[in-house]
Amino acid sequence: MEELIISIDNLKEIARELFNNDCRVIGTTAENKFKVIDDPEQLILNPNSVPTGSSFKEFFFPKTEPLFFYKQNNSSIDLIDPVIDKSRIVVIGAKPCDAAALPIISKVFNWDYKDDLFNTRNDNSLIIGMSCHYNDEFCFCNDVGGSPENRKGSDVFLKPLADNYFKAASVTPKGEAFIKEYQKYFEKDLGKNKPLVRKEENPNHFDYDKVKTWLDNNFENKFWDTAGEMCLGCAQCAFVCPTCHCFDIVDEQNGSCAGRRAKNWDACQFSLFTKHASGHNPRDNQEKRYRQRISHKFKYYNDKFDEILCTGCGRCSRGCPVSLDILQIVEEINSLSQKSNAI
Ligand code: SF4
Ligand code: SF4
C-alpha cells in the first residue's frame, strides 16, 4: 500500500464530517482529557503529552448503565430493555497504552457471557492510534509487551511528522476501509515532512516472565503484608485504569413499583467487593485486596486469557493519593524473583 500522510487540519475535517453524520468522535482536548468532540477545533493531538488522567474506557464501558427497567402492574411485572446506542464511535489520537486496552478487556466481556452492551460499542468503533513521545518515571509500556509504537488495538495508526502532519497507515481491514472512505483528506507521502524524533528510548524495568513465576509461587509471601499497607482503598487506580473492568449489578428502585437493574463500576480495592451475605469477607484487609489487584493484573488474567491486564500507562500511580506506585511494586517483585533464584 502506498505511504500516506494527513495534516491536522484534514484530521479535523474528518472529525467534522463524522459528527455531522451522528458519529461520536472521542478525542483529546486542550485540558488533556478524552471528551466527545463537537467542534473540530477542540481536537488536540500532542504526542508529547502525559497520558490523560482517565482512559477512554468509559465510552465503551460506562460508569453506570441499565441492563433493564422494571415496572409493576398489579400482579405482573413488565421488563423493558434499554435502548442501545448503536452510533459509530471514532477515537482520534489514542496512545498505544490506551488503544491496546480494548482488545485486552474485550476478552473478559466475551468469556462465559457475551456482553452486548460492550460488544455493540466495540464493533461500531474505529480507533485511530498515535505513537507516543512521552515518558516519565511512571511509564512502563515496554515491560508489559507494548511500546510507544505499538499498534495493538488501533485500526489506523499515525506517526507525527514535522509541520503538523502525520504519517498514516491502516492496521486492520476496518482501518483500510476508513482511509478509503475519507481518502480525499489523505496525501501521498513525498518525504517532505521529516518524522519527529523521540528524545530517548523508554527504559526496561522488569522481566515480566520472572514476575509471573514469582507470583505463581508466592501467594502467602510476607511481601504482601507490607506491599499494600499504605493503600486507602479509594479505587482511584481502578477507575482511571484502561484495563480495570470490575462491575457490580444492583437493583435501583425508583418509587415503590418501578426501577432498573444497573451495571456500575466497582473495584477490588473496596472492602465490600468480596463481602459475602453472611458477613464473611475472604479479603478482610487492604493488604489482601492489594495482593489481589497486583495478582489479577500480572498473573490471573494472563493465566485465563493470555494477556497482561496492564498496559503500563502509569496513570494509577500518577493519581494515587498516597503515591503507591505500581511500577515500584512490580520492580520489587522482580528483585525478589532474582533473590529466590539465587538461593
Ligand atoms: S489509588 Fe492508591 S490508595 Fe487508592 S486504592 Fe489505588 S493504590 Fe490504594
Ligand atoms: S494498572 Fe496502572 S499502569 Fe497498568 S494499565 Fe492500569 S492504570 Fe495503567
Coordinates of C-alpha atoms and ligand atoms in Angstrom, one line a residue:
M1 CA 0.0 0.0 0.0
E2 CA 1.3 3.5 -0.8
E3 CA 2.6 5.6 2.0
L4 CA 0.1 8.3 3.1
I5 CA 0.2 11.4 5.2
I6 CA -2.5 13.6 6.7
S7 CA -2.4 17.1 8.1
I8 CA -4.0 18.0 11.5
D9 CA -6.4 20.3 9.6
N10 CA -7.6 17.4 7.5
L11 CA -8.0 15.2 10.5
K12 CA -10.2 17.9 12.0
E13 CA -12.2 18.0 8.7
I14 CA -12.7 14.2 9.1
A15 CA -13.9 14.8 12.6
R16 CA -16.4 17.4 11.4
E17 CA -17.8 15.0 8.7
L18 CA -18.1 12.3 11.3
F19 CA -20.0 14.2 13.9
N20 CA -22.2 15.8 11.1
N21 CA -23.1 12.1 10.4
D22 CA -24.1 11.4 14.0
C23 CA -20.9 9.7 14.9
R24 CA -19.5 10.1 18.5
V25 CA -16.0 11.5 18.0
I26 CA -13.8 11.0 21.0
G27 CA -10.6 12.9 21.2
T28 CA -8.1 14.7 23.5
T29 CA -8.7 18.3 24.2
A30 CA -6.7 21.3 25.5
E31 CA -7.3 20.1 29.1
N32 CA -5.7 16.8 28.1
K33 CA -8.9 14.8 28.6
F34 CA -10.8 12.4 26.4
K35 CA -14.1 14.0 25.5
V36 CA -16.9 13.8 22.9
I37 CA -15.8 16.4 20.4
D38 CA -18.5 18.6 18.9
D39 CA -16.2 21.2 17.4
P40 CA -13.1 20.1 15.4
E41 CA -11.0 22.9 17.0
Q42 CA -11.3 21.1 20.3
L43 CA -9.2 18.3 19.0
I44 CA -5.5 18.4 20.2
L45 CA -3.1 15.7 19.1
N46 CA 0.1 16.1 21.1
P47 CA 2.5 13.1 21.1
N48 CA 4.5 14.7 23.9
S49 CA 1.6 14.9 26.4
V50 CA 1.3 12.9 29.5
P51 CA -1.4 10.2 29.3
T52 CA -4.8 11.7 30.1
G53 CA -5.9 11.5 33.8
S54 CA -8.6 8.9 32.8
S55 CA -8.6 6.5 29.9
F56 CA -11.4 6.4 27.3
K57 CA -12.9 3.1 28.6
E58 CA -16.0 4.9 29.9
F59 CA -17.1 5.4 26.3
F60 CA -17.2 1.6 25.8
F61 CA -17.9 0.5 29.4
P62 CA -19.8 3.4 31.1
K63 CA -19.6 4.1 34.8
T64 CA -23.3 3.1 35.1
E65 CA -25.8 1.8 32.6
P66 CA -29.1 0.0 32.8
L67 CA -29.4 -3.7 31.9
F68 CA -33.3 -3.4 32.0
F69 CA -36.1 -1.4 33.6
Y70 CA -38.9 -2.9 35.5
K71 CA -42.5 -1.7 36.3
Q72 CA -45.0 -3.5 38.4
N73 CA -48.6 -3.6 37.0
N74 CA -50.9 -5.1 39.7
S75 CA -49.8 -8.7 39.8
S76 CA -47.4 -8.7 36.8
I77 CA -44.0 -7.1 36.2
D78 CA -43.0 -5.6 32.9
L79 CA -39.4 -5.8 31.9
I80 CA -38.2 -3.2 29.4
D81 CA -35.0 -3.4 27.5
P82 CA -32.7 -0.3 27.5
V83 CA -32.2 1.4 24.2
I84 CA -28.6 0.5 23.0
D85 CA -26.8 3.4 21.4
K86 CA -25.5 2.0 18.1
S87 CA -23.8 5.2 16.9
R88 CA -20.4 4.8 15.3
I89 CA -17.6 5.7 17.7
V90 CA -14.3 7.1 16.4
V91 CA -11.4 7.7 18.8
I92 CA -8.8 10.0 17.4
G93 CA -5.2 10.1 18.8
A94 CA -5.2 7.2 21.3
K95 CA -1.8 6.5 22.8
P96 CA -0.7 2.9 22.3
C97 CA -1.2 2.2 26.1
D98 CA -4.9 3.2 25.7
A99 CA -5.6 1.6 22.3
A100 CA -4.1 -1.8 23.5
A101 CA -6.6 -2.0 26.4
L102 CA -9.7 -2.6 24.3
P103 CA -8.7 -6.0 22.8
I104 CA -7.5 -6.9 26.3
I105 CA -10.8 -6.2 28.1
S106 CA -12.7 -7.5 25.1
K107 CA -11.7 -11.0 26.2
V108 CA -13.4 -10.8 29.6
F109 CA -16.5 -9.3 28.0
N110 CA -16.7 -12.3 25.6
W111 CA -15.7 -15.1 28.0
D112 CA -18.6 -17.1 29.5
Y113 CA -21.2 -14.3 28.7
K114 CA -21.1 -12.1 25.6
D115 CA -21.7 -8.6 26.8
D116 CA -23.9 -7.0 24.0
L117 CA -23.5 -3.5 25.5
F118 CA -19.7 -3.6 25.3
N119 CA -19.6 -5.5 22.0
T120 CA -22.1 -3.2 20.2
R121 CA -19.9 -0.2 21.0
N122 CA -16.7 -2.0 20.3
D123 CA -18.0 -3.4 16.9
N124 CA -19.1 0.1 15.9
S125 CA -15.9 1.7 16.8
L126 CA -12.7 2.7 15.0
I127 CA -9.6 3.6 16.9
I128 CA -7.0 6.0 15.4
G129 CA -3.9 5.4 17.4
M130 CA -0.8 7.6 17.5
S131 CA 2.8 6.9 18.5
C132 CA 3.8 8.4 21.8
H133 CA 6.8 10.6 22.5
Y134 CA 6.2 10.9 26.3
N135 CA 8.0 9.0 29.0
D136 CA 8.2 9.6 32.8
E137 CA 9.0 7.6 35.9
F138 CA 5.5 6.0 35.9
C139 CA 5.5 4.7 32.3
F140 CA 6.4 1.1 31.6
C141 CA 4.6 0.0 28.4
N142 CA 7.8 -1.7 27.2
D143 CA 7.8 -4.1 30.2
V144 CA 4.3 -5.4 29.5
G145 CA 4.6 -6.2 25.8
G146 CA 3.8 -2.7 24.5
S147 CA 5.9 0.1 23.1
P148 CA 5.4 3.8 22.1
E149 CA 4.9 2.5 18.5
N150 CA 2.7 -0.5 19.4
R151 CA -0.3 -0.7 17.0
K152 CA -2.3 -3.2 19.1
G153 CA -5.9 -2.0 19.3
S154 CA -5.6 0.6 16.6
D155 CA -7.3 0.4 13.3
V156 CA -5.4 3.3 11.8
F157 CA -2.0 4.4 13.2
L158 CA -0.5 7.9 13.0
K159 CA 3.2 8.9 13.4
P160 CA 3.9 12.5 14.0
L161 CA 5.8 14.4 11.3
A162 CA 7.1 18.0 11.1
D163 CA 4.7 20.8 10.3
N164 CA 1.6 19.3 11.9
Y165 CA 1.5 16.3 9.6
F166 CA 1.1 12.6 10.4
K167 CA 2.2 9.5 8.6
A168 CA -1.0 7.3 8.4
A169 CA -1.2 3.6 7.9
S170 CA -4.1 1.2 8.2
V171 CA -3.7 -1.6 10.7
T172 CA -6.9 -3.6 10.3
P173 CA -9.4 -4.1 7.4
K174 CA -11.7 -1.6 9.3
G175 CA -8.9 0.9 9.2
E176 CA -8.3 0.3 5.5
A177 CA -12.0 0.9 4.8
F178 CA -11.9 4.1 6.8
I179 CA -8.9 5.5 4.9
K180 CA -10.7 4.7 1.6
E181 CA -13.9 6.3 2.9
Y182 CA -12.0 9.6 3.7
Q183 CA -9.3 9.3 1.0
K184 CA -9.8 12.9 -0.2
Y185 CA -8.2 14.0 3.1
F186 CA -5.0 11.9 2.7
E187 CA -2.0 12.8 0.6
K188 CA 0.8 10.8 -0.9
D189 CA 3.9 10.9 1.3
L190 CA 6.6 12.6 -0.8
G191 CA 9.0 12.6 2.1
K192 CA 8.9 16.4 2.6
N193 CA 7.8 16.2 6.2
K194 CA 10.5 14.7 8.4
P195 CA 9.5 12.4 11.3
L196 CA 9.5 13.9 14.8
V197 CA 12.2 12.0 16.7
R198 CA 11.6 10.7 20.2
K199 CA 14.1 12.2 22.7
E200 CA 15.1 8.9 24.2
E201 CA 14.1 5.2 24.2
N202 CA 12.0 4.1 27.1
P203 CA 14.0 2.1 29.6
N204 CA 13.1 -1.5 30.7
H205 CA 12.4 -2.0 34.4
F206 CA 11.5 -5.7 35.0
D207 CA 11.3 -9.1 33.4
Y208 CA 7.6 -10.0 33.1
D209 CA 8.3 -13.8 33.0
K210 CA 10.2 -13.7 36.2
V211 CA 7.5 -11.5 37.9
K212 CA 4.8 -14.0 36.7
T213 CA 6.8 -17.0 38.0
W214 CA 7.2 -15.3 41.4
L215 CA 3.5 -14.5 41.6
D216 CA 2.7 -18.2 40.7
N217 CA 4.6 -19.3 43.8
N218 CA 4.2 -16.6 46.4
F219 CA 0.6 -16.1 47.3
E220 CA 1.4 -16.3 51.0
N221 CA 4.8 -14.4 50.9
K222 CA 5.3 -11.9 53.7
F223 CA 5.9 -9.2 51.0
W224 CA 2.1 -8.9 50.8
D225 CA 1.9 -7.8 54.5
T226 CA 3.6 -4.5 53.6
A227 CA 3.2 -4.0 49.9
G228 CA -0.3 -2.5 50.1
E229 CA -0.3 -1.2 53.7
M230 CA -0.4 2.4 52.6
C231 CA -3.4 1.8 50.3
L232 CA -6.5 3.8 51.3
G233 CA -8.9 1.6 49.3
C234 CA -10.2 4.6 47.4
A235 CA -10.1 2.8 44.0
Q236 CA -8.9 5.9 42.1
C237 CA -6.4 3.5 40.5
A238 CA -9.1 1.2 39.1
F239 CA -11.4 3.9 37.9
V240 CA -8.7 5.7 35.8
C241 CA -7.2 2.4 34.5
P242 CA -7.8 1.5 30.9
T243 CA -7.9 -2.3 31.7
C244 CA -9.8 -2.5 35.1
H245 CA -13.3 -3.7 34.3
C246 CA -14.9 -4.9 37.5
F247 CA -18.6 -4.0 37.9
D248 CA -21.4 -4.7 40.3
I249 CA -25.0 -5.4 39.3
V250 CA -27.6 -3.7 41.5
D251 CA -31.4 -3.2 41.5
E252 CA -32.1 0.5 41.9
Q253 CA -35.7 1.3 42.9
N254 CA -37.5 4.4 41.5
G255 CA -40.7 4.7 43.6
S256 CA -42.5 1.7 45.0
C257 CA -43.4 0.0 41.7
A258 CA -40.5 0.7 39.3
G259 CA -36.8 0.7 38.9
R260 CA -33.9 -0.6 36.9
R261 CA -31.2 -3.2 37.2
A262 CA -27.9 -1.4 36.5
K263 CA -24.3 -2.3 35.9
N264 CA -22.0 0.0 37.9
W265 CA -18.2 0.3 38.1
D266 CA -16.7 -1.5 41.1
A267 CA -13.2 -2.2 42.3
C268 CA -11.3 -4.9 44.1
Q269 CA -9.8 -2.3 46.5
F270 CA -13.2 -1.7 48.2
S271 CA -13.8 -3.8 51.3
L272 CA -17.4 -4.6 50.2
F273 CA -16.2 -6.0 46.9
T274 CA -15.8 -9.6 48.3
K275 CA -18.0 -9.3 51.4
H276 CA -20.4 -12.3 51.5
A277 CA -24.1 -12.0 52.5
S278 CA -23.1 -13.9 55.7
G279 CA -20.8 -11.1 56.7
H280 CA -17.6 -13.2 56.0
N281 CA -15.0 -11.4 53.9
P282 CA -12.2 -13.5 52.4
R283 CA -10.2 -10.3 51.6
D284 CA -10.7 -8.8 55.1
N285 CA -7.8 -6.3 54.9
Q286 CA -6.3 -3.8 52.5
E287 CA -3.1 -5.9 52.1
K288 CA -5.1 -8.9 50.8
R289 CA -7.0 -6.5 48.4
Y290 CA -3.8 -5.0 47.1
R291 CA -2.3 -8.5 46.5
Q292 CA -5.5 -9.2 44.5
R293 CA -5.0 -6.1 42.4
I294 CA -1.4 -7.0 41.5
S295 CA -2.1 -10.7 41.1
H296 CA -5.2 -10.1 38.8
K297 CA -3.1 -7.8 36.6
F298 CA 0.1 -9.8 36.3
K299 CA -1.0 -13.4 37.0
Y300 CA -4.7 -14.4 36.9
Y301 CA -5.7 -12.6 33.8
N302 CA -2.6 -14.0 32.0
D303 CA -3.5 -17.5 33.2
K304 CA -7.0 -17.2 31.9
F305 CA -6.7 -15.0 28.8
D306 CA -3.0 -15.0 27.9
E307 CA -2.9 -11.2 28.3
I308 CA -1.3 -9.0 30.9
L309 CA -4.1 -6.8 32.5
C310 CA -1.9 -3.7 32.4
T311 CA -0.6 -1.6 29.5
G312 CA 2.0 0.3 31.6
C313 CA 0.3 3.7 31.2
G314 CA 1.2 4.7 34.7
R315 CA -2.0 6.7 35.4
C316 CA -2.9 4.7 38.5
S317 CA 0.4 5.8 40.1
R318 CA 0.3 9.4 38.9
G319 CA -3.1 9.8 40.6
C320 CA -2.7 7.7 43.8
P321 CA -3.3 9.9 46.8
V322 CA -0.6 8.1 48.8
S323 CA 1.9 7.7 45.9
L324 CA 1.6 4.0 45.9
D325 CA 3.5 3.2 42.6
I326 CA 2.6 0.0 40.8
L327 CA 5.8 0.1 38.9
Q328 CA 7.9 0.2 42.1
I329 CA 5.8 -2.7 43.5
V330 CA 6.4 -4.9 40.4
E331 CA 10.1 -3.9 40.4
E332 CA 10.3 -5.1 44.0
I333 CA 8.7 -8.4 42.9
N334 CA 11.3 -8.6 40.1
S335 CA 14.1 -8.2 42.7
L336 CA 12.5 -10.8 44.9
S337 CA 12.4 -13.2 42.0
Q338 CA 16.1 -12.8 41.4
K339 CA 16.8 -13.4 45.1
S340 CA 14.7 -16.6 45.2
N341 CA 16.6 -17.8 42.1
A342 CA 19.9 -17.1 43.8
I343 CA 19.1 -19.4 46.8
Ligands
SF4_1 S1 -5.3 4.9 44.2 FE1 -3.7 4.3 45.7 S2 -4.7 4.5 47.7 FE2 -6.4 4.4 46.2 S3 -6.9 2.3 46.1 FE3 -5.4 2.6 44.4 S4 -3.4 2.1 45.4 FE4 -4.9 2.3 47.0
SF4_2 S1 -2.7 -0.8 36.2 FE1 -1.9 1.3 36.2 S2 -0.2 1.2 34.7 FE2 -1.4 -0.6 34.4 S3 -2.9 -0.1 32.8 FE3 -3.9 0.3 34.8 S4 -3.6 2.4 35.2 FE4 -2.1 1.8 33.6

